[in-house]
CSV table of C-alpha atoms in Angstrom, one decimal:
chain,number,residue,atom,x,y,z
A,12,LYS,CA,8.7,-17.2,-27.8
A,13,VAL,CA,6.6,-13.7,-27.1
A,14,LYS,CA,4.0,-16.0,-25.2
A,15,SER,CA,6.2,-18.1,-23.2
A,16,LYS,CA,7.9,-15.0,-21.8
A,17,MET,CA,4.5,-13.4,-21.5
A,18,ALA,CA,3.5,-16.9,-19.2
A,19,SER,CA,6.2,-16.1,-17.1
A,20,GLN,CA,5.9,-12.9,-16.5
A,21,ARG,CA,1.8,-13.5,-15.4
A,22,MET,CA,3.0,-16.3,-13.7
A,23,LYS,CA,5.2,-14.0,-11.6
A,24,ALA,CA,2.4,-11.8,-10.9
A,25,HIS,CA,0.2,-14.4,-10.2
A,26,VAL,CA,2.9,-15.6,-7.5
A,27,SER,CA,3.1,-12.0,-5.9
A,28,LYS,CA,-0.3,-11.6,-5.5
A,29,MET,CA,-0.9,-15.1,-4.0
A,30,GLU,CA,1.6,-15.1,-1.1
A,31,ASN,CA,0.1,-11.4,-0.3
A,32,GLN,CA,-3.1,-13.7,0.5
A,33,LEU,CA,-1.5,-16.1,1.9
A,34,VAL,CA,-0.2,-13.7,4.7
A,35,LYS,CA,-3.6,-12.3,5.2
A,36,THR,CA,-5.1,-15.7,5.4
A,37,LYS,CA,-2.3,-17.3,8.0
A,38,ARG,CA,-3.4,-13.9,10.1
A,39,ALA,CA,-7.2,-15.5,9.8
A,40,ILE,CA,-6.2,-18.7,10.8
A,41,ALA,CA,-4.3,-17.6,13.8
A,42,GLN,CA,-7.4,-15.9,14.6
A,43,LEU,CA,-9.5,-19.1,14.4
A,44,ILE,CA,-7.1,-20.7,16.4
A,45,ALA,CA,-7.1,-18.1,19.6
A,46,GLU,CA,-10.7,-18.7,19.5
A,47,ASP,CA,-10.4,-22.2,19.3
A,48,LYS,CA,-12.1,-22.9,16.2
A,49,ILE,CA,-9.9,-25.5,15.1
A,50,GLN,CA,-11.9,-27.4,12.7
A,51,SER,CA,-12.3,-23.8,10.8
A,52,ALA,CA,-8.8,-23.3,11.6
A,53,ARG,CA,-8.0,-26.4,9.7
A,54,ILE,CA,-10.0,-26.4,6.5
A,55,LYS,CA,-8.2,-22.9,5.8
A,56,VAL,CA,-5.1,-23.9,6.4
A,57,GLU,CA,-6.3,-27.0,3.4
A,58,GLY,CA,-6.4,-23.9,1.4
A,59,VAL,CA,-3.1,-22.4,2.4
A,60,LEU,CA,-1.5,-25.8,1.6
A,61,ARG,CA,-3.0,-25.9,-2.1
A,62,GLU,CA,-2.1,-22.4,-2.6
A,63,GLU,CA,1.4,-23.0,-1.1
A,64,ASN,CA,1.8,-25.8,-3.8
A,65,LEU,CA,0.1,-23.4,-6.5
A,66,ILE,CA,3.0,-21.2,-6.2
A,67,ARG,CA,5.9,-23.7,-6.2
A,68,VAL,CA,4.1,-25.2,-9.6
A,69,TYR,CA,4.0,-21.5,-11.2
A,70,GLU,CA,7.8,-20.9,-9.7
A,71,TRP,CA,8.7,-23.9,-11.6
A,72,LEU,CA,6.5,-23.2,-14.7
A,73,GLN,CA,8.1,-19.8,-14.4
A,74,MET,CA,11.5,-21.6,-15.2
A,75,MET,CA,10.6,-24.1,-18.1
A,76,CYS,CA,8.7,-20.8,-19.5
A,77,ASP,CA,11.9,-19.4,-19.1
A,78,LEU,CA,14.2,-22.1,-20.7
A,79,ILE,CA,11.6,-22.3,-23.8
A,80,HIS,CA,12.1,-18.9,-24.2
A,81,GLN,CA,15.9,-19.2,-24.1
A,82,ARG,CA,15.7,-22.3,-26.5
A,83,VAL,CA,13.6,-21.0,-28.9
A,84,LYS,CA,15.9,-21.4,-32.0
A,85,GLN,CA,16.5,-25.3,-31.0
A,86,ILE,CA,12.9,-25.5,-31.0
A,87,GLU,CA,12.9,-23.9,-34.5
A,88,VAL,CA,15.2,-26.6,-36.3
A,89,SER,CA,13.6,-29.7,-34.9
A,90,LYS,CA,11.5,-30.8,-37.3
A,91,LYS,CA,8.9,-34.0,-36.9
A,92,GLU,CA,10.1,-34.4,-32.5
A,93,CYS,CA,10.4,-32.1,-29.8
A,94,PRO,CA,14.0,-32.0,-28.4
A,95,GLU,CA,14.7,-34.8,-25.9
A,96,ASP,CA,16.0,-32.2,-23.5
A,97,LEU,CA,13.1,-30.3,-23.5
A,98,LEU,CA,10.7,-32.7,-23.8
A,99,GLU,CA,9.7,-32.8,-20.0
A,100,SER,CA,9.6,-28.9,-19.7
A,101,ILE,CA,7.5,-28.6,-23.0
A,102,CYS,CA,5.3,-32.1,-21.5
A,103,THR,CA,4.6,-30.6,-18.5
A,104,LEU,CA,3.6,-27.4,-19.6
A,105,LEU,CA,0.7,-28.8,-21.9
A,106,TYR,CA,-0.5,-30.6,-18.3
A,107,CYS,CA,-0.5,-27.7,-16.6
A,108,ALA,CA,-2.8,-25.3,-19.4
A,109,LYS,CA,-5.3,-26.5,-18.6
A,110,ARG,CA,-4.7,-27.0,-14.9
A,111,VAL,CA,-3.6,-23.4,-14.1
A,112,ASP,CA,-4.7,-19.5,-14.5
A,113,ILE,CA,-2.3,-19.1,-17.3
A,114,PRO,CA,-3.9,-18.6,-21.1
A,115,GLU,CA,-0.7,-18.3,-22.3
A,116,LEU,CA,0.0,-21.8,-21.5
A,117,THR,CA,-2.8,-22.8,-23.8
A,118,GLU,CA,-1.6,-20.7,-26.5
A,119,VAL,CA,2.3,-22.2,-26.1
A,120,GLY,CA,0.4,-25.6,-25.9
A,121,GLY,CA,-1.4,-25.2,-29.6
A,122,GLN,CA,2.3,-23.6,-30.9
A,123,PHE,CA,3.6,-26.8,-30.2
A,124,LYS,CA,0.4,-28.9,-31.4
A,125,ALA,CA,1.2,-26.8,-35.0
A,126,LYS,CA,4.5,-27.8,-34.8
A,127,TRP,CA,4.4,-31.2,-34.0
A,128,GLY,CA,1.0,-32.1,-35.0
A,129,GLU,CA,-2.3,-33.5,-33.2
A,130,LYS,CA,-1.0,-36.6,-32.3
A,131,TRP,CA,2.2,-36.0,-30.3
A,132,PHE,CA,0.0,-33.2,-28.9
A,133,ASN,CA,-2.3,-35.7,-27.6
A,134,ALA,CA,0.1,-38.1,-26.4
A,135,ASN,CA,1.7,-35.7,-24.2
A,136,ILE,CA,-1.4,-33.2,-23.5
A,137,GLU,CA,-2.5,-35.6,-20.4
A,138,ASN,CA,0.9,-37.3,-19.3
A,139,LYS,CA,0.4,-40.4,-21.5
A,140,SER,CA,4.0,-40.4,-22.1
A,141,GLY,CA,4.6,-39.7,-18.5
A,142,ARG,CA,7.2,-37.3,-19.3
A,143,VAL,CA,5.2,-34.6,-16.4
A,144,SER,CA,7.3,-33.9,-13.5
A,145,LYS,CA,5.9,-36.1,-10.7
A,146,GLN,CA,6.4,-32.7,-8.2
A,147,ILE,CA,4.4,-31.0,-10.5
A,148,ILE,CA,1.7,-33.5,-10.8
A,149,GLU,CA,1.7,-34.3,-6.8
A,150,LYS,CA,1.5,-30.4,-6.5
A,151,LEU,CA,-1.6,-30.6,-8.4
A,152,SER,CA,-3.4,-33.1,-7.1
A,153,PRO,CA,-6.7,-32.6,-6.0
A,154,GLN,CA,-6.1,-34.9,-3.2
A,155,PRO,CA,-6.8,-32.9,0.7
A,156,PRO,CA,-3.7,-33.1,2.4
A,157,LYS,CA,-2.8,-35.8,5.4
A,158,ARG,CA,-4.2,-34.6,9.0
A,159,ALA,CA,-0.5,-34.5,9.9
A,160,ILE,CA,0.5,-32.0,7.7
A,161,VAL,CA,-2.6,-30.0,8.2
A,162,ASP,CA,-1.5,-30.0,11.6
A,163,LYS,CA,2.2,-29.5,11.4
A,164,LYS,CA,0.9,-26.5,9.3
A,165,MET,CA,-1.3,-25.0,12.1
A,166,LYS,CA,1.7,-25.7,14.5
A,167,GLU,CA,3.7,-23.6,12.3
A,168,ILE,CA,1.0,-20.5,12.1
A,169,ALA,CA,0.1,-20.8,15.8
A,170,THR,CA,4.2,-20.2,16.8
A,171,LYS,CA,4.6,-17.2,14.1
A,172,TYR,CA,1.8,-16.0,15.6
A,173,ASP,CA,2.6,-16.6,19.8
A,174,LEU,CA,-0.2,-18.9,20.4
A,175,ASP,CA,-0.2,-22.1,22.2
A,176,TRP,CA,-1.3,-24.4,20.2
A,177,GLU,CA,-0.6,-28.2,19.8
A,178,PRO,CA,-2.3,-30.8,17.5
A,179,GLY,CA,-5.1,-32.7,19.5
A,180,ASP,CA,-4.8,-37.2,19.7
A,181,ASP,CA,-8.3,-37.1,18.4
A,182,VAL,CA,-6.8,-39.3,15.5
A,183,ASN,CA,-6.5,-42.6,15.0
A,184,GLU,CA,-5.3,-43.4,11.6
A,185,GLU,CA,-2.2,-41.3,10.7
A,186,ASP,CA,-3.0,-40.5,6.8
A,187,MET,CA,-6.4,-39.6,7.6
A,188,PRO,CA,-7.7,-36.0,5.6
A,189,ALA,CA,-7.7,-33.3,7.4
A,190,ILE,CA,-11.5,-32.3,7.1
A,191,VAL,CA,-14.2,-33.8,9.8
A,192,GLY,CA,-16.3,-35.9,7.9
A,193,HIS,CA,-13.3,-37.9,5.3
A,194,ARG,CA,-12.4,-41.4,5.7
A,195,ASN,CA,-14.8,-42.0,9.2
A,196,GLU,CA,-13.1,-39.3,11.1
A,197,TYR,CA,-15.9,-38.2,12.7
A,198,THR,CA,-19.8,-39.3,11.4
A,199,VAL,CA,-22.8,-38.2,12.9
């Protein structure tokens, strides 16, 4: 109970810190666009998109921790199995424990392992049960964002800082990642 509340509080602090950093990074990207350093801006925008995804994941995990905190009595009385209505939240927390910088999630996972056993824990830690939220899996994916998504974010940043920038049509393949050199976008 205490660890889930602590994890929720830590995530709230992380989100606040990350949002403040994003403002600075977006300002730096606007400066790069103004200086016509578009490829450098694209690289930084990829980082912004990852951070925005991580913020969203933290917000979802925070809600899941709060739910677990509220339903701790229901968890205590369940003997052999995780309550069905909490399964997605608990499996998602287990899946994220190694993928986000919140040590309390690992401790919460250890408590679930002690409660329902090693076999149950191992079946759920890497989403072998398929119960982890699909949105979270997608947001934590290591795949680089598509070029169109990066360009859309760059246009959004350029507009916010009153810059006249349009994505170039130097791309043949719509699904190409943002970085030069990926999928033969540009080779030397």
